[in-house]
Amino acid sequence: DYGIEQLFFVNSEFNIERRYCEELIAAMIETGRSWRWSDCCRPKMWGNDFFSRTRRAGCEWLTWGLDTASSRLDALYRHGPTRKIFADILHASRQAGIRNAVNVIVGMPHEDDADINELLRFLKKHRNQISYITVLRYVFIPHSDIGIRPERYGLRITADGRGVDEVGKRTWSEHQAWASRAFERVQALAIDINYRK
């Protein structure tokens, strides 16, 4: 109605349901308009044809929530796709001409140098499929699952209620000091990838 052809969806539901995606993409292609758009996606692999049609519908960027490349942390907190599947998704999307942005979180409880090294290796290995990395610092949210059931994750709420101690390991303040250094390491790589010539 208004001649708008460039847009940014903020829609965490975009690729949860395949039928929704297929209908949206088909409708955008059917208009014959020169759409230019981007969106946030959950890491699911629906095949190269999905990414080709998404690009044909005008998609230029997709943002993926990698969060961590540590299989140990992923099993503890999220149970997301394997790193192999995530790498395949990035490759298929990039092959279709779509740029990939990746969000990572640094400083999750129980995270250590081995987890950060695993993340850095993954990002370096797949840097040609990644156009932009956003590095986020873990923030304790009292109403999250960690805040409601900390014992499930081997954690204990701090006396002031502003964080979590690792039971039998680091205190929240010790972890925060470590997380600051880890953030700098990951941010340095992100800057190198984001602003490469």
Tab-separated table of N, CA and C in Angstrom, residues 42-44 65-83 85-86 89 108 145-146 149 152-153:
chain	number	residue	atom	x	y	z
A	42	ARG	N	15.680	-19.189	13.955
A	42	ARG	CA	16.152	-20.262	14.818
A	42	ARG	C	16.955	-21.227	13.953
A	43	PRO	N	18.010	-21.792	14.497
A	43	PRO	CA	18.854	-22.656	13.675
A	43	PRO	C	18.189	-23.982	13.328
A	44	LYS	N	17.506	-23.994	12.183
A	44	LYS	CA	16.889	-25.212	11.645
A	44	LYS	C	17.334	-25.367	10.203
A	65	GLY	N	20.939	-17.278	16.386
A	65	GLY	CA	21.354	-17.336	17.784
A	65	GLY	C	22.222	-18.551	18.038
A	66	LEU	N	23.517	-18.409	17.796
A	66	LEU	CA	24.435	-19.503	18.107
A	66	LEU	C	24.579	-19.641	19.623
A	67	ASP	N	24.644	-18.522	20.305
A	67	ASP	CA	24.843	-18.447	21.760
A	67	ASP	C	26.196	-19.020	22.153
A	68	THR	N	26.375	-20.322	22.062
A	68	THR	CA	27.651	-20.943	22.409
A	68	THR	C	27.987	-22.021	21.385
A	69	ALA	N	29.272	-22.237	21.177
A	69	ALA	CA	29.691	-23.357	20.322
A	69	ALA	C	30.196	-24.500	21.173
A	70	SER	N	30.009	-24.384	22.484
A	70	SER	CA	30.432	-25.435	23.400
A	70	SER	C	29.338	-26.485	23.496
A	71	SER	N	29.655	-27.700	23.080
A	71	SER	CA	28.660	-28.770	23.165
A	71	SER	C	28.305	-29.059	24.627
A	72	ARG	N	29.257	-28.859	25.536
A	72	ARG	CA	29.005	-29.090	26.959
A	72	ARG	C	27.959	-28.097	27.495
A	73	LEU	N	28.152	-26.811	27.210
A	73	LEU	CA	27.196	-25.800	27.682
A	73	LEU	C	25.851	-25.942	26.977
A	74	ASP	N	25.899	-26.275	25.699
A	74	ASP	CA	24.655	-26.438	24.958
A	74	ASP	C	23.813	-27.572	25.549
A	75	ALA	N	24.461	-28.659	25.914
A	75	ALA	CA	23.738	-29.782	26.521
A	75	ALA	C	23.182	-29.393	27.889
A	76	LEU	N	23.910	-28.553	28.618
A	76	LEU	CA	23.479	-28.147	29.956
A	76	LEU	C	22.285	-27.202	29.902
A	77	TYR	N	22.319	-26.252	28.971
A	77	TYR	CA	21.320	-25.186	28.991
A	77	TYR	C	20.243	-25.269	27.912
A	78	ARG	N	20.595	-25.728	26.713
A	78	ARG	CA	19.662	-25.492	25.615
A	78	ARG	C	19.309	-26.710	24.784
A	79	HIS	N	20.225	-27.584	24.564
A	79	HIS	CA	20.012	-28.733	23.675
A	79	HIS	C	19.664	-28.275	22.255
A	80	GLY	N	20.462	-27.362	21.738
A	80	GLY	CA	20.251	-26.872	20.384
A	80	GLY	C	20.831	-27.822	19.350
A	81	PRO	N	20.899	-27.388	18.093
A	81	PRO	CA	21.436	-28.255	17.043
A	81	PRO	C	22.929	-28.478	17.250
A	82	THR	N	23.433	-29.567	16.706
A	82	THR	CA	24.868	-29.822	16.801
A	82	THR	C	25.618	-28.739	16.039
A	83	ARG	N	26.898	-28.597	16.353
A	83	ARG	CA	27.706	-27.584	15.642
A	83	ARG	C	27.793	-27.929	14.154
A	85	ILE	N	25.393	-29.286	12.308
A	85	ILE	CA	24.145	-28.803	11.702
A	85	ILE	C	24.182	-27.286	11.581
A	86	PHE	N	24.658	-26.618	12.625
A	86	PHE	CA	24.722	-25.153	12.575
A	86	PHE	C	25.654	-24.695	11.450
A	89	ILE	N	23.902	-25.041	8.166
A	89	ILE	CA	22.918	-23.966	7.987
A	89	ILE	C	23.600	-22.705	7.486
A	108	MET	N	28.347	-17.223	30.443
A	108	MET	CA	27.309	-18.060	31.034
A	108	MET	C	27.881	-18.799	32.245
A	145	ASP	N	14.808	-19.522	33.780
A	145	ASP	CA	14.840	-20.867	34.347
A	145	ASP	C	16.010	-21.012	35.324
A	146	ILE	N	17.144	-20.390	34.997
A	146	ILE	CA	18.295	-20.433	35.906
A	146	ILE	C	17.950	-19.755	37.228
A	149	ARG	N	15.155	-22.139	38.973
A	149	ARG	CA	15.614	-23.479	39.372
A	149	ARG	C	17.142	-23.573	39.279
A	152	ARG	N	19.081	-26.980	39.462
A	152	ARG	CA	19.078	-27.855	38.278
A	152	ARG	C	20.372	-27.717	37.486
A	153	TYR	N	20.996	-26.552	37.585
A	153	TYR	CA	22.203	-26.258	36.821
A	153	TYR	C	23.461	-26.235	37.696
